[in-house]
Amino acid sequence: MRGFDDAERERIREQLLETGAELFARYGLKKTTIADLTDPVGIANGTFYQFFDSKERLYFDVVEREGHAAAEELVANSFEAEDDPELALRRFMTLLAEMMEENPLFMQLVAGDVLEDVIRAIDDLSEEEMESLRMESYAYILPYIERWQEEGRIREGDPFAIGGILGTVEYLTIYREQIGEEYYPVMRDMLIETIAAGLTCTEDSHSKQSDDGNERA
C-alpha cells in the first residue's frame, strides 16, 4: 500500500473535505459514493479509509468545518458590526435565514434526519465530542448575549435559550415552498423583527426590570 508524506496527506485530506462539501450539498449523503469522492482527488477507493473511517465521518467533519466558517461570517457581519442589540439580532437572523436558503448542506441538516444517521454510524463519536459540538454552536454568540444582558440591553434569561430562539428562524426556511414565495419573505422578516424586538430592552423595559428586581429584594 502506497504511503504518503505529511504534505501529501494534508493535501489529500483537504481535497476530500472540499469534494465532500460540494457533493454532499449537491446529492446528499446517501447518493454520494466513495468513488464519487475519490475520483476527483485521484486516489483509489480503498485509500479513502486511510483518511476517514467512513463516508459518514467525512460528512460529519465537513459539516463541522462548514459550520465554523459560517458562524464566524455570521457573527462578523452582525454582532461585531452592530452595537445596537436589536439591529445585531435582526441582522444575525436575516443572514442565518439567507444562508439556510442558499446552502443545501445546511438545509439537509435541518430538514431531515441525516445528522442523526451520521451520528449513529460513527462508532468512535464520543459524548464529549458531541457535547463539544453543541457548545461550539453557541460559543460564537454567547459572549455578546451575556454582555448585553449585564448592560440591561437584552432581556434576562438563560443565554443558551436566547441563542436557541435566534436559531428558530432556520426552521421556517424548511417550509418556504409550502408557504409560497408571495408570503414567505414577509413572514420571515416579521418573525425576525418580532424576535429581535422581544429579546431587547428599551429604556422603559430596563427600568421596569430594575424596579421589579428591587421589589423582589
PDB file of C-alpha atoms in Angstrom, residues 25-106:
ATOM      1  CA  ALA A  25     -24.564  19.580  -0.821  1.00  0.00           C
ATOM      2  CA  ARG A  26     -25.478  18.602  -4.381  1.00  0.00           C
ATOM      3  CA  TYR A  27     -26.529  14.979  -3.958  1.00  0.00           C
ATOM      4  CA  GLY A  28     -26.828  14.318  -0.250  1.00  0.00           C
ATOM      5  CA  LEU A  29     -25.033  11.750   1.856  1.00  0.00           C
ATOM      6  CA  LYS A  30     -26.791   8.595   0.677  1.00  0.00           C
ATOM      7  CA  LYS A  31     -26.448   9.260  -3.059  1.00  0.00           C
ATOM      8  CA  THR A  32     -22.766  10.181  -2.824  1.00  0.00           C
ATOM      9  CA  THR A  33     -20.499   7.135  -3.188  1.00  0.00           C
ATOM     10  CA  ILE A  34     -16.923   6.602  -2.102  1.00  0.00           C
ATOM     11  CA  ALA A  35     -15.944   6.560  -5.784  1.00  0.00           C
ATOM     12  CA  ASP A  36     -17.626   9.927  -6.275  1.00  0.00           C
ATOM     13  CA  LEU A  37     -15.402  11.280  -3.521  1.00  0.00           C
ATOM     14  CA  THR A  38     -12.126   9.654  -4.539  1.00  0.00           C
ATOM     15  CA  ASP A  39     -12.205  10.027  -8.328  1.00  0.00           C
ATOM     16  CA  PRO A  40     -11.788  13.842  -8.350  1.00  0.00           C
ATOM     17  CA  VAL A  41      -8.952  13.501  -5.821  1.00  0.00           C
ATOM     18  CA  GLY A  42      -7.154  10.829  -7.829  1.00  0.00           C
ATOM     19  CA  ILE A  43      -6.953   8.127  -5.182  1.00  0.00           C
ATOM     20  CA  ALA A  44      -8.307   4.564  -5.016  1.00  0.00           C
ATOM     21  CA  ASN A  45     -11.479   3.775  -3.102  1.00  0.00           C
ATOM     22  CA  GLY A  46      -9.535   1.801  -0.521  1.00  0.00           C
ATOM     23  CA  THR A  47      -7.159   4.697   0.058  1.00  0.00           C
ATOM     24  CA  PHE A  48     -10.085   6.788   1.254  1.00  0.00           C
ATOM     25  CA  TYR A  49     -10.052   4.846   4.526  1.00  0.00           C
ATOM     26  CA  GLN A  50      -6.526   5.994   5.281  1.00  0.00           C
ATOM     27  CA  PHE A  51      -8.057   9.427   5.805  1.00  0.00           C
ATOM     28  CA  PHE A  52     -11.587   8.832   7.074  1.00  0.00           C
ATOM     29  CA  ASP A  53     -13.106   5.787   8.737  1.00  0.00           C
ATOM     30  CA  SER A  54     -16.315   6.136   6.760  1.00  0.00           C
ATOM     31  CA  LYS A  55     -18.284   8.354   4.424  1.00  0.00           C
ATOM     32  CA  GLU A  56     -20.319   9.434   7.451  1.00  0.00           C
ATOM     33  CA  ARG A  57     -17.176  10.576   9.279  1.00  0.00           C
ATOM     34  CA  LEU A  58     -16.207  12.715   6.306  1.00  0.00           C
ATOM     35  CA  TYR A  59     -19.710  14.178   6.234  1.00  0.00           C
ATOM     36  CA  PHE A  60     -19.515  14.996   9.950  1.00  0.00           C
ATOM     37  CA  ASP A  61     -16.135  16.701   9.541  1.00  0.00           C
ATOM     38  CA  VAL A  62     -17.395  18.647   6.515  1.00  0.00           C
ATOM     39  CA  VAL A  63     -20.435  19.874   8.437  1.00  0.00           C
ATOM     40  CA  GLU A  64     -18.314  20.819  11.439  1.00  0.00           C
ATOM     41  CA  ARG A  65     -15.865  22.810   9.322  1.00  0.00           C
ATOM     42  CA  GLU A  66     -18.555  24.471   7.212  1.00  0.00           C
ATOM     43  CA  GLY A  67     -20.455  25.333  10.383  1.00  0.00           C
ATOM     44  CA  HIS A  68     -17.467  27.056  11.972  1.00  0.00           C
ATOM     45  CA  ALA A  69     -16.818  29.096   8.843  1.00  0.00           C
ATOM     46  CA  ALA A  70     -20.471  30.097   8.557  1.00  0.00           C
ATOM     47  CA  ALA A  71     -20.699  31.050  12.248  1.00  0.00           C
ATOM     48  CA  GLU A  72     -17.621  33.263  12.025  1.00  0.00           C
ATOM     49  CA  GLU A  73     -19.043  35.033   8.978  1.00  0.00           C
ATOM     50  CA  LEU A  74     -22.474  35.488  10.562  1.00  0.00           C
ATOM     51  CA  VAL A  75     -21.070  36.953  13.772  1.00  0.00           C
ATOM     52  CA  ALA A  76     -18.612  39.207  11.941  1.00  0.00           C
ATOM     53  CA  ASN A  77     -21.460  40.732   9.936  1.00  0.00           C
ATOM     54  CA  SER A  78     -23.956  41.077  12.768  1.00  0.00           C
ATOM     55  CA  PHE A  79     -22.809  41.088  16.400  1.00  0.00           C
ATOM     56  CA  GLU A  80     -19.385  42.508  15.607  1.00  0.00           C
ATOM     57  CA  ALA A  81     -20.745  45.032  13.116  1.00  0.00           C
ATOM     58  CA  GLU A  82     -23.683  46.384  15.148  1.00  0.00           C
ATOM     59  CA  ASP A  83     -23.526  47.834  18.661  1.00  0.00           C
ATOM     60  CA  ASP A  84     -27.316  48.099  18.894  1.00  0.00           C
ATOM     61  CA  PRO A  85     -28.527  44.684  20.148  1.00  0.00           C
ATOM     62  CA  GLU A  86     -31.834  44.788  18.273  1.00  0.00           C
ATOM     63  CA  LEU A  87     -30.133  45.620  14.983  1.00  0.00           C
ATOM     64  CA  ALA A  88     -27.479  42.961  15.643  1.00  0.00           C
ATOM     65  CA  LEU A  89     -30.092  40.275  16.348  1.00  0.00           C
ATOM     66  CA  ARG A  90     -32.093  41.218  13.284  1.00  0.00           C
ATOM     67  CA  ARG A  91     -29.002  41.187  11.129  1.00  0.00           C
ATOM     68  CA  PHE A  92     -27.859  37.826  12.530  1.00  0.00           C
ATOM     69  CA  MET A  93     -31.210  36.133  11.941  1.00  0.00           C
ATOM     70  CA  THR A  94     -31.590  37.626   8.476  1.00  0.00           C
ATOM     71  CA  LEU A  95     -28.160  36.369   7.437  1.00  0.00           C
ATOM     72  CA  LEU A  96     -28.868  32.996   9.045  1.00  0.00           C
ATOM     73  CA  ALA A  97     -32.089  32.609   7.071  1.00  0.00           C
ATOM     74  CA  GLU A  98     -30.367  33.635   3.843  1.00  0.00           C
ATOM     75  CA  MET A  99     -27.565  31.158   4.499  1.00  0.00           C
ATOM     76  CA  MET A 100     -30.076  28.358   5.017  1.00  0.00           C
ATOM     77  CA  GLU A 101     -31.942  29.315   1.851  1.00  0.00           C
ATOM     78  CA  GLU A 102     -28.741  29.229  -0.201  1.00  0.00           C
ATOM     79  CA  ASN A 103     -26.819  26.316   1.338  1.00  0.00           C
ATOM     80  CA  PRO A 104     -28.269  22.841   0.578  1.00  0.00           C
ATOM     81  CA  LEU A 105     -25.884  21.169   3.022  1.00  0.00           C
ATOM     82  CA  PHE A 106     -27.228  23.121   5.994  1.00  0.00           C
TER      83      PHE A 106
END
